[in-house]
Structures are given as C-alpha cells and as structure tokens.
Amino acid sequence: QGISLFNRTEKTVDLEAVAKGGSSLSFQKAEAGPQVLIMHTHGTESYARDGTEPYTETGVARTTDTSYNIIRVGDEIARIFEEMGLNVIHDRELYDYPSYNDAYDKARAGIEAHLAQYPTIQMVLDVHRDALVGTDGTVYKPVLQIDGVKTAQVMLLVGTDDAGASFPDWGEHLALAMQIQQQMNSLWPGLARPITLRTARFNQQLTKGSLLVEVGTSGNTLQEAIRGARYFAQSAGAVYQALVQEG
C-alpha cells in the first residue's frame, strides 16, 4: 500500500501487522499548549554551496550559520505547521557544536527540559540532512521534480531496541512513520524515500510521537531542501491534525 522500508536491524517486520496495531499518539487542542517540538541533534548540518547560497563552512558540509544549515529547514517546517494550526516549538540550539560526539546526549537533555516545561508536547521531530557518498567520493542527492522544480526527497528514520536499550513501543513510531510516508507519496509521489529502521533509539523513546527526519542530503541545495521540508510538513501536518480531532 505504498509503504517501503529499509530494514537495517535483525528484526523481522510485518508491515501489515504494524499498520493494524497503529499508534496511540494523540494531541490535545493547540490552545492547551505546544503539541510539536522541532529540534536538531546535528544543527550544523548544511547543504551544497552554489552561486546563490554561499556560506562559510565550519566543517565538511557544516556551518554554524543558521540561515544556511538545517536550522533553516526546521524554520520552514515550523512555519507550515503553524499555518495549519498546530502549536509548535522550534529549538534552534546547535547541539553538535563545538563537540559533535556527545550531540545525542546533549539533545536528550534539551528534549527532556522542553517536555518538563511543556507536558503537552507529544511529537518530537529531530530534523537532519542525510549524506550519500559513494566509495569513489561521488556525492549523491535524492531529488524529484514537483511542478517542474527540483525538490529534495525526505526520509523518515525509526529507532528500535535492537542495540539493547529499552524501547518497547518502537512499533508505534514505525506505524506513525508509515502514515506520514503514505500521505507524502499520495500527494507527491516519490517525495518519501524508504523509511529506515535502525538498531539505536535516537532519543525517540522520550515521547510516543518521536521521529527522525532526513531532508535531502549534503548534495542537495538549501532551496531544494526547503521545498522538500515544505511538502513534508504539509503531509505530516495533515496526519497530526487528524490525531487532534481523534484525541
């Protein structure tokens, strides 16, 4: 039914059973408080530099300039969500700078602080950009044409307990990702890359609705990524709106 999965774990996944089990995620009304937290474990991730998007690198395909890194993409997702009536917080902290290695630990502390302050948050989107580099050094970019304009593809990543850490409800996160993937590809066929299932949790255990979102790769331009983020947000926002109505 339009679902594609890249399973990088040792688990055998029955997609029909996962879809049937569904997600228990529900949102309170926007008036009750923030519903969605957008954040970036690797906030300095950036895109291909070209003549229209110059910026100063602080690493390979990385910059602390939030006008050109993944923070800018998060701004676009937040803007669309807010236009759709969702109550959103966008955490623009650079958790991977100056130290990259402990970014997930720092991000977890940041997420926990937001959840303590705003218990109405049920969805945490950790927005990244991917990197696809061949063995010969070729940098690839996943792109499609929407209305004749190049647009970065989007990948959802779901963690599991395969690495040994407790994550009993990871199947619900996968079910939610499947809903969003279906919505993306029903509106814009080819926008969604296969969902990737991984062994680690990526802090997704902190809420029922946590997902990792990869918008394009280091080979895409920023404008391609912003367009992909815009269409992703419209798709995910429609799924979230339904959860508010049902919740």
XYZ file of N, CA and C in Angstrom:
741
model
N 0.834 -1.205 0.000
C 0.000 0.000 0.000
C 0.871 1.258 0.000
N 1.911 1.218 -0.804
C 2.757 2.395 -0.936
C 3.794 2.556 0.148
N 3.965 1.555 1.011
C 4.953 1.630 2.089
C 6.238 0.950 1.641
N 7.372 1.603 1.876
C 8.670 0.986 1.610
C 9.554 1.153 2.832
N 10.284 0.100 3.157
C 11.097 0.068 4.382
C 12.480 -0.479 4.076
N 13.495 0.217 4.569
C 14.873 -0.261 4.528
C 15.220 -0.717 5.941
N 15.208 -2.010 6.160
C 15.377 -2.575 7.494
C 16.850 -2.869 7.759
N 17.467 -2.056 8.606
C 18.885 -2.238 8.937
C 19.059 -2.885 10.309
N 18.041 -3.604 10.764
C 18.097 -4.308 12.044
C 18.037 -5.810 11.790
N 18.069 -6.577 12.882
C 17.917 -8.030 12.784
C 16.456 -8.454 12.923
N 15.569 -7.488 13.053
C 14.153 -7.786 13.276
C 13.458 -8.179 11.973
N 12.474 -9.065 12.114
C 11.570 -9.359 11.016
C 10.334 -8.498 11.214
N 10.026 -7.662 10.242
C 8.958 -6.677 10.397
C 7.783 -7.028 9.492
N 6.618 -7.182 10.098
C 5.373 -7.412 9.367
C 4.669 -6.062 9.237
N 4.809 -5.428 8.077
C 4.278 -4.079 7.907
C 2.758 -4.027 8.055
N 2.070 -5.065 7.595
C 0.616 -5.076 7.735
C 0.223 -5.121 9.203
N 0.942 -5.922 10.001
C 0.646 -6.014 11.430
C 0.962 -4.701 12.139
N 2.056 -4.054 11.743
C 2.417 -2.771 12.343
C 1.344 -1.731 12.037
N 0.903 -1.696 10.782
C -0.130 -0.739 10.395
C -1.426 -1.000 11.147
N -1.775 -2.257 11.321
C -3.005 -2.619 12.035
C -2.909 -2.219 13.502
N -1.715 -2.403 14.096
C -1.521 -2.024 15.501
C -1.617 -0.523 15.699
N -1.125 0.232 14.701
C -1.247 1.684 14.725
C -0.447 2.352 15.819
N -0.768 3.612 16.023
C -0.097 4.439 17.031
C -1.113 4.941 18.038
N -0.711 5.015 19.301
C -1.595 5.543 20.348
C -1.420 7.046 20.534
N -0.647 7.670 19.646
C -0.390 9.099 19.753
C -1.671 9.904 19.585
N -1.879 10.891 20.445
C -2.976 11.840 20.286
C -2.528 13.184 20.826
N -3.101 14.237 20.284
C -2.748 15.597 20.681
C -3.907 16.265 21.404
N -3.583 17.080 22.391
C -4.572 17.998 22.922
C -4.751 19.144 21.915
N -5.800 19.922 22.099
C -6.012 21.076 21.234
C -4.843 22.044 21.357
N -4.608 22.817 20.313
C -3.479 23.747 20.283
C -3.539 24.748 21.432
N -4.748 25.097 21.861
C -4.901 26.076 22.938
C -4.346 25.561 24.263
N -4.218 24.251 24.398
C -3.751 23.671 25.662
C -2.249 23.835 25.855
N -1.522 24.051 24.754
C -0.072 24.201 24.846
C 0.621 23.609 23.636
N 1.942 23.699 23.589
C 2.691 23.175 22.443
C 2.417 21.694 22.212
N 2.254 21.331 20.956
C 1.995 19.942 20.570
C 3.224 19.275 19.965
N 4.019 20.060 19.231
C 5.144 19.523 18.472
C 6.420 20.275 18.830
N 7.488 19.516 19.051
C 8.828 20.085 19.228
C 9.669 19.714 18.014
N 10.191 20.720 17.337
C 11.148 20.506 16.253
C 12.529 20.855 16.789
N 13.490 19.949 16.625
C 14.835 20.214 17.100
C 15.824 19.528 16.161
N 17.119 19.728 16.439
C 18.153 19.240 15.539
C 19.349 18.752 16.355
N 19.520 17.438 16.467
C 20.695 16.921 17.165
C 21.974 17.382 16.470
N 21.949 17.416 15.156
C 23.115 17.865 14.378
C 22.765 19.168 13.661
N 22.671 20.233 14.427
C 22.187 21.503 13.915
C 23.090 22.172 12.895
N 24.375 21.815 12.845
C 25.282 22.475 11.902
C 25.260 21.833 10.516
N 24.518 20.753 10.330
C 24.467 20.113 9.015
C 23.976 21.112 7.969
N 24.656 21.146 6.824
C 24.308 22.112 5.783
C 24.272 21.424 4.425
N 24.068 22.213 3.393
C 23.832 21.688 2.052
C 24.901 22.162 1.077
N 24.767 21.736 -0.169
C 25.763 22.070 -1.187
C 25.808 23.583 -1.401
N 26.995 24.095 -1.433
C 27.160 25.524 -1.721
C 27.120 25.742 -3.231
N 26.375 26.744 -3.644
C 26.383 27.122 -5.058
C 26.421 28.638 -5.148
N 26.297 29.150 -6.335
C 26.446 30.589 -6.517
C 25.411 31.422 -5.805
N 24.240 30.832 -5.559
C 23.163 31.592 -4.916
C 23.116 31.378 -3.408
N 23.810 30.359 -2.914
C 23.766 30.044 -1.482
C 25.181 29.907 -0.908
N 25.971 30.976 -0.916
C 27.313 30.885 -0.338
C 27.256 30.956 1.184
N 28.118 30.222 1.831
C 28.227 30.339 3.282
C 29.611 29.857 3.699
N 29.992 30.192 4.902
C 31.299 29.788 5.421
C 31.168 28.448 6.135
N 31.913 27.465 5.670
C 31.866 26.149 6.307
C 32.629 26.151 7.631
N 32.088 25.434 8.617
C 32.803 25.179 9.871
C 33.138 23.699 9.986
N 33.051 22.989 8.892
C 33.330 21.568 8.761
C 32.835 21.152 7.391
N 33.033 19.889 7.029
C 32.585 19.422 5.720
C 31.058 19.390 5.700
N 30.474 20.189 4.814
C 29.007 20.308 4.701
C 28.382 20.655 6.049
N 29.035 21.559 6.770
C 28.524 22.024 8.068
C 28.806 23.517 8.208
N 27.896 24.194 8.885
C 28.108 25.606 9.192
C 27.305 25.972 10.426
N 27.816 26.919 11.192
C 27.073 27.424 12.349
C 26.108 28.542 11.959
N 26.115 28.927 10.689
C 25.229 29.986 10.200
C 23.822 29.409 10.034
N 22.909 29.811 10.912
C 21.568 29.215 10.916
C 20.702 29.657 9.737
N 21.206 30.571 8.927
C 20.495 30.926 7.696
C 20.746 29.903 6.594
N 21.775 29.041 6.780
C 22.171 28.110 5.738
C 22.250 26.663 6.200
N 22.104 26.388 7.485
C 22.192 24.999 7.935
C 20.791 24.402 8.137
N 20.728 23.246 8.755
C 19.463 22.520 8.902
C 18.454 23.285 9.761
N 18.922 24.233 10.542
C 18.001 25.070 11.329
C 17.042 25.817 10.402
N 17.553 26.278 9.262
C 16.699 26.988 8.300
C 15.592 26.079 7.779
N 15.914 24.812 7.595
C 14.912 23.840 7.143
C 13.854 23.635 8.235
N 14.307 23.570 9.491
C 13.365 23.464 10.599
C 12.450 24.669 10.690
N 12.970 25.846 10.368
C 12.140 27.057 10.348
C 10.974 26.891 9.374
N 11.243 26.292 8.220
C 10.199 26.115 7.210
C 9.143 25.127 7.683
N 9.583 24.031 8.307
C 8.620 23.049 8.830
C 7.747 23.695 9.893
N 8.367 24.441 10.795
C 7.608 25.118 11.856
C 6.599 26.099 11.259
N 7.008 26.824 10.226
C 6.116 27.814 9.598
C 4.871 27.139 9.028
N 5.072 26.029 8.330
C 3.935 25.324 7.728
C 3.019 24.761 8.813
N 3.598 24.154 9.833
C 2.784 23.606 10.922
C 1.925 24.699 11.557
N 2.542 25.828 11.811
C 1.800 26.921 12.449
C 0.678 27.425 11.549
N 0.934 27.492 10.239
C -0.117 27.886 9.303
C -1.278 26.896 9.326
N -0.979 25.634 9.646
C -2.008 24.598 9.693
C -2.700 24.532 11.057
N -2.312 25.420 11.963
C -2.990 25.491 13.244
C -2.370 24.679 14.360
N -1.182 24.130 14.124
C -0.503 23.367 15.168
C 0.319 24.308 16.057
N 0.443 23.949 17.312
C 1.214 24.720 18.289
C 2.614 24.116 18.353
N 3.609 24.885 17.920
C 4.952 24.351 17.667
C 6.013 25.123 18.439
N 7.006 24.383 18.931
C 8.239 24.986 19.437
C 9.377 24.525 18.530
N 10.191 25.463 18.074
C 11.371 25.116 17.287
C 12.610 25.428 18.119
N 13.280 24.385 18.552
C 14.526 24.514 19.309
C 15.666 24.672 18.301
N 16.284 25.857 18.264
C 17.313 26.176 17.279
C 18.729 26.028 17.846
N 18.855 25.292 18.944
C 20.163 25.061 19.571
C 21.042 24.193 18.666
N 22.354 24.504 18.624
C 23.326 23.689 17.878
C 23.932 22.671 18.843
N 23.287 21.533 18.971
C 23.738 20.531 19.952
C 25.031 19.832 19.541
N 25.415 19.951 18.271
C 26.637 19.282 17.797
C 27.828 20.226 17.711
N 27.717 21.418 18.305
C 28.828 22.378 18.223
C 29.086 22.974 19.602
N 30.350 23.009 20.035
C 31.564 22.653 19.284
C 31.905 21.170 19.316
N 31.209 20.364 20.140
C 31.516 18.938 20.244
C 30.455 18.120 19.528
N 30.870 17.326 18.543
C 29.930 16.511 17.774
C 29.599 15.202 18.479
N 30.580 14.613 19.165
C 30.439 13.241 19.673
C 29.353 13.074 20.731
N 29.099 14.097 21.526
C 28.097 13.953 22.582
C 26.787 14.648 22.229
N 26.546 14.844 20.929
C 25.370 15.606 20.491
C 24.069 14.963 20.945
N 23.971 13.638 20.863
C 22.706 12.990 21.233
C 22.443 13.090 22.728
N 23.492 13.031 23.539
C 23.313 13.210 24.989
C 22.840 14.628 25.297
N 23.456 15.607 24.665
C 23.050 16.998 24.875
C 21.632 17.241 24.357
N 21.318 16.635 23.218
C 19.975 16.804 22.659
C 18.929 16.173 23.568
N 19.258 15.020 24.144
C 18.304 14.375 25.058
C 17.992 15.279 26.240
N 19.021 15.892 26.812
C 18.801 16.817 27.924
C 17.927 17.988 27.495
N 18.145 18.485 26.282
C 17.335 19.578 25.770
C 15.881 19.172 25.587
N 15.659 17.983 25.022
C 14.293 17.490 24.828
C 13.599 17.309 26.174
N 14.297 16.711 27.128
C 13.702 16.472 28.442
C 13.317 17.786 29.123
N 14.124 18.816 28.935
C 13.799 20.123 29.521
C 12.527 20.695 28.900
N 12.385 20.555 27.588
C 11.168 21.029 26.918
C 9.944 20.244 27.393
N 10.089 18.929 27.517
C 8.961 18.102 27.936
C 8.545 18.414 29.373
N 9.516 18.727 30.209
C 9.191 19.091 31.592
C 8.445 20.415 31.648
N 8.846 21.344 30.783
C 8.203 22.657 30.772
C 6.851 22.633 30.066
N 6.764 21.787 29.017
C 5.538 21.733 28.211
C 5.078 20.278 28.078
N 4.398 19.739 29.068
C 3.974 18.331 29.022
C 2.961 18.034 27.922
N 2.435 19.057 27.264
C 1.503 18.835 26.151
C 2.219 18.365 24.888
N 3.540 18.498 24.816
C 4.288 18.042 23.634
C 4.206 16.523 23.528
N 3.722 16.040 22.401
C 3.630 14.605 22.160
C 4.468 14.147 20.966
N 4.916 15.095 20.171
C 5.687 14.775 18.981
C 7.007 15.531 18.997
N 8.108 14.794 18.846
C 9.427 15.410 18.722
C 10.003 15.017 17.365
N 10.233 15.994 16.518
C 10.849 15.760 15.214
C 12.300 16.213 15.265
N 13.208 15.265 15.131
C 14.638 15.561 15.074
C 15.006 15.655 13.601
N 15.181 16.873 13.109
C 15.346 17.112 11.672
C 16.828 17.189 11.316
N 17.227 16.365 10.353
C 18.611 16.272 9.881
C 18.629 16.419 8.362
N 19.846 16.380 7.799
C 20.014 16.095 6.380
C 20.948 14.904 6.273
N 20.721 14.057 5.284
C 21.473 12.825 5.106
C 22.787 13.112 4.377
N 23.606 12.091 4.233
C 24.829 12.172 3.429
C 24.951 10.874 2.649
N 24.941 10.964 1.329
C 25.084 9.793 0.466
C 26.334 9.992 -0.387
N 27.409 9.284 -0.020
C 28.695 9.442 -0.707
C 29.170 8.071 -1.158
N 29.436 7.939 -2.452
C 29.914 6.679 -2.992
C 31.355 6.391 -2.602
N 31.777 5.161 -2.825
C 33.148 4.765 -2.480
C 34.183 5.551 -3.273
N 33.762 6.103 -4.427
C 34.688 6.912 -5.233
C 34.622 8.393 -4.884
N 33.843 8.725 -3.823
C 33.734 10.108 -3.389
C 32.593 10.889 -4.022
N 31.847 10.235 -4.920
C 30.709 10.915 -5.543
C 29.645 11.225 -4.496
N 29.178 12.472 -4.494
C 28.122 12.891 -3.575
C 26.793 12.838 -4.311
N 25.853 12.063 -3.784
C 24.556 11.890 -4.426
C 23.497 12.722 -3.720
N 22.494 13.130 -4.508
C 21.379 13.850 -3.902
C 20.062 13.228 -4.374
N 19.161 12.912 -3.433
C 17.846 12.383 -3.800
C 16.915 13.542 -4.145
N 16.438 13.555 -5.387
C 15.674 14.712 -5.842
C 14.545 14.257 -6.756
N 13.446 14.980 -6.750
C 12.375 14.759 -7.696
C 11.887 16.111 -8.192
N 11.099 16.088 -9.248
C 10.521 17.310 -9.801
C 9.083 17.437 -9.311
N 8.756 18.550 -8.676
C 7.377 18.859 -8.302
C 7.020 20.174 -8.987
N 6.037 20.107 -9.858
C 5.648 21.276 -10.661
C 6.850 21.838 -11.422
N 7.710 20.924 -11.888
C 8.851 21.324 -12.695
C 10.025 21.888 -11.924
N 9.978 21.808 -10.590
C 11.035 22.384 -9.758
C 11.711 21.274 -8.952
N 13.048 21.269 -8.932
C 13.790 20.249 -8.193
C 13.521 20.369 -6.695
N 13.205 19.228 -6.085
C 12.821 19.178 -4.677
C 13.524 18.008 -4.011
N 14.101 18.223 -2.841
C 14.795 17.157 -2.120
C 13.806 16.135 -1.595
N 14.148 14.864 -1.721
C 13.345 13.806 -1.118
C 13.560 13.791 0.396
N 12.619 13.162 1.087
C 12.630 13.144 2.550
C 12.584 11.699 3.039
N 13.379 11.390 4.044
C 13.408 10.052 4.618
C 13.064 10.111 6.102
N 12.202 9.226 6.554
C 11.901 9.077 7.974
C 12.724 7.934 8.534
N 13.301 8.142 9.707
C 14.131 7.126 10.363
C 13.497 6.770 11.698
N 13.359 5.472 11.943
C 12.753 4.974 13.183
C 13.759 4.096 13.909
N 13.945 4.356 15.191
C 14.836 3.540 16.005
C 14.123 2.329 16.591
N 14.914 1.411 17.152
C 14.361 0.212 17.794
C 15.166 -0.089 19.056
N 14.882 -1.250 19.652
C 15.625 -1.706 20.829
C 16.679 -2.746 20.464
N 17.011 -2.849 19.173
C 17.937 -3.891 18.720
C 19.334 -3.728 19.294
N 19.700 -2.512 19.667
C 21.038 -2.281 20.228
C 21.073 -2.584 21.730
N 19.937 -2.972 22.320
C 19.911 -3.375 23.724
C 19.225 -2.417 24.670
N 19.002 -1.164 24.250
C 18.345 -0.188 25.118
C 16.829 -0.380 25.064
N 16.156 -0.107 26.157
C 14.709 -0.313 26.246
C 13.959 0.651 25.320
N 13.108 0.090 24.495
C 12.272 0.883 23.596
C 11.085 0.001 23.174
N 10.200 -0.311 24.114
C 9.154 -1.309 23.853
C 8.119 -0.895 22.820
N 7.907 0.408 22.622
C 6.839 0.839 21.720
C 7.353 1.356 20.380
N 8.528 0.886 19.947
C 9.081 1.384 18.694
C 8.153 1.093 17.516
N 7.353 0.024 17.608
C 6.427 -0.308 16.530
C 5.390 0.779 16.296
N 5.001 1.469 17.373
C 4.054 2.573 17.224
C 4.682 3.732 16.450
N 5.954 3.973 16.682
C 6.664 5.020 15.948
C 6.745 4.660 14.465
N 6.979 3.369 14.199
C 7.019 2.925 12.807
C 5.650 3.078 12.157
N 4.589 2.757 12.886
C 3.240 2.907 12.349
C 2.957 4.370 11.992
N 3.393 5.281 12.846
C 3.211 6.706 12.578
C 4.010 7.122 11.343
N 5.256 6.659 11.251
C 6.084 6.981 10.081
C 5.438 6.461 8.803
N 4.824 5.296 8.883
C 4.153 4.726 7.714
C 2.978 5.602 7.275
N 2.227 6.122 8.234
C 1.122 7.026 7.909
C 1.628 8.273 7.170
N 2.713 8.840 7.683
C 3.249 10.056 7.069
C 3.825 9.757 5.690
N 4.522 8.608 5.566
C 5.073 8.236 4.264
C 3.958 8.068 3.233
N 2.886 7.415 3.616
C 1.759 7.245 2.706
C 1.170 8.581 2.289
N 1.056 9.478 3.265
C 0.493 10.803 2.972
C 1.402 11.568 2.009
N 2.709 11.515 2.237
C 3.646 12.206 1.348
C 3.533 11.689 -0.076
N 3.568 10.368 -0.222
C 3.604 9.800 -1.563
C 2.241 9.808 -2.249
N 1.169 9.952 -1.477
C -0.140 10.092 -2.107
C -0.306 11.495 -2.690
N 0.275 12.488 -2.034
C 0.193 13.868 -2.520
C 1.267 14.173 -3.554
N 2.484 13.691 -3.288
C 3.625 13.947 -4.181
C 4.402 12.642 -4.358
N 3.982 11.802 -5.301
C 4.643 10.504 -5.494
C 6.155 10.643 -5.653
N 6.892 9.878 -4.855
C 8.342 9.925 -4.905
C 8.975 10.866 -3.917
N 8.165 11.643 -3.194
C 8.746 12.569 -2.212
C 9.425 11.818 -1.084
N 8.809 10.715 -0.643
C 9.339 9.966 0.500
C 10.279 8.858 0.042
N 11.475 8.862 0.568
C 12.371 7.723 0.428
C 11.886 6.603 1.357
N 12.412 5.386 1.205
C 12.015 4.322 2.127
C 12.300 4.707 3.584
N 11.391 4.367 4.463
C 11.636 4.524 5.902
C 12.835 3.653 6.265
N 13.750 4.173 7.069
C 14.890 3.390 7.533
C 14.679 2.977 8.981
N 14.811 1.684 9.249
C 14.692 1.141 10.601
C 16.095 0.845 11.118
N 16.445 1.413 12.277
C 17.805 1.299 12.812
C 17.813 0.628 14.186
N 18.994 0.229 14.623
C 19.114 -0.509 15.883
C 19.077 0.386 17.117
N 19.543 1.624 17.003
C 19.594 2.538 18.144
C 18.264 3.273 18.302
N 18.098 3.995 19.435
C 16.824 4.672 19.729
C 16.772 6.111 19.236
N 17.902 6.781 19.165
C 17.972 8.168 18.713
C 17.055 9.080 19.534
N 16.945 8.811 20.825
C 16.123 9.605 21.761
C 14.627 9.514 21.473
N 14.217 8.595 20.627
C 12.804 8.504 20.268
C 11.940 7.908 21.379
N 12.570 7.319 22.373
C 11.831 6.735 23.489
C 11.196 7.782 24.391
N 11.517 9.054 24.178
C 11.083 10.107 25.105
C 9.621 10.503 24.936
N 9.045 10.300 23.733
C 7.621 10.560 23.527
C 7.049 9.494 22.596
N 5.739 9.379 22.559
C 5.071 8.411 21.689
C 5.222 8.775 20.218
N 5.465 10.052 19.935
C 5.444 10.502 18.548
C 6.776 10.962 18.008
N 7.883 10.489 18.570
C 9.193 10.975 18.125
C 9.647 10.271 16.847
N 10.164 11.059 15.904
C 10.716 10.538 14.659
C 11.951 11.342 14.280
N 12.827 10.714 13.510
C 13.960 11.422 12.928
C 13.653 11.634 11.455
N 13.857 12.858 10.977
C 13.521 13.230 9.598
C 14.783 13.680 8.880
N 15.092 13.033 7.772
C 16.248 13.414 6.947
C 15.731 14.134 5.703
N 15.997 15.438 5.607
C 15.547 16.237 4.465
C 16.709 16.404 3.495
N 16.668 15.653 2.396
C 17.733 15.734 1.414
C 19.064 15.218 1.954
N 20.133 15.533 1.232
C 21.484 15.149 1.615
C 22.410 16.345 1.418
N 23.675 16.125 1.733
C 24.663 17.193 1.551
C 24.842 17.545 0.077
N 24.319 16.718 -0.828
C 24.397 17.016 -2.252
C 23.296 17.932 -2.748
N 22.210 18.028 -1.985
C 21.114 18.924 -2.360
C 21.470 20.372 -2.058
N 20.822 21.288 -2.742
C 20.945 22.689 -2.380
C 19.984 23.007 -1.240
N 20.215 24.112 -0.577
C 19.329 24.527 0.507
C 17.908 24.747 -0.011
N 17.764 25.349 -1.163
C 16.423 25.622 -1.684
C 15.678 24.335 -2.027
N 16.377 23.331 -2.530
C 15.756 22.022 -2.764
C 15.277 21.429 -1.442
N 16.100 21.575 -0.406
C 15.745 21.044 0.909
C 14.554 21.779 1.510
N 14.522 23.095 1.360
C 13.398 23.869 1.898
C 12.089 23.453 1.222
N 12.148 23.210 -0.088
C 10.937 22.762 -0.767
C 10.510 21.377 -0.275
N 11.465 20.474 -0.111
C 11.130 19.153 0.419
C 10.550 19.237 1.816
N 11.125 20.103 2.646
C 10.628 20.290 4.011
C 9.205 20.825 4.003
N 8.915 21.716 3.075
C 7.583 22.319 2.980
C 6.532 21.249 2.672
N 6.827 20.380 1.702
C 5.858 19.342 1.330
C 5.763 18.277 2.422
N 6.889 17.956 3.061
C 6.832 17.034 4.201
C 5.931 17.587 5.288
N 6.105 18.858 5.611
C 5.333 19.462 6.696
C 3.843 19.470 6.383
N 3.496 19.733 5.134
C 2.085 19.699 4.761
C 1.511 18.297 4.928
N 2.315 17.284 4.597
C 1.866 15.893 4.730
C 1.760 15.485 6.192
N 2.834 15.718 6.954
C 2.830 15.343 8.365
C 1.791 16.138 9.140
N 1.643 17.419 8.795
C 0.665 18.256 9.471
C -0.744 17.731 9.315
N -1.074 17.185 8.126
C -2.402 16.621 7.905
C -2.630 15.408 8.789
N -1.584 14.584 8.957
C -1.683 13.411 9.848
C -1.884 13.872 11.289
N -1.160 14.900 11.710
C -1.275 15.381 13.083
C -2.639 16.006 13.341
N -3.168 16.720 12.365
C -4.488 17.337 12.522
C -5.547 16.272 12.797
N -5.430 15.145 12.126
C -6.373 14.053 12.354
C -6.244 13.500 13.773
N -5.044 13.483 14.290
C -4.835 12.982 15.649
C -5.439 13.927 16.689
N -5.432 15.220 16.401
C -6.066 16.184 17.308
C -7.574 15.951 17.328
N -8.142 15.729 16.167
C -9.582 15.523 16.073
C -10.004 14.240 16.774
N -9.134 13.233 16.710
C -9.473 11.950 17.319
C -9.131 11.924 18.800
N -8.159 12.765 19.226
C -7.640 12.707 20.586
C -8.596 13.291 21.596
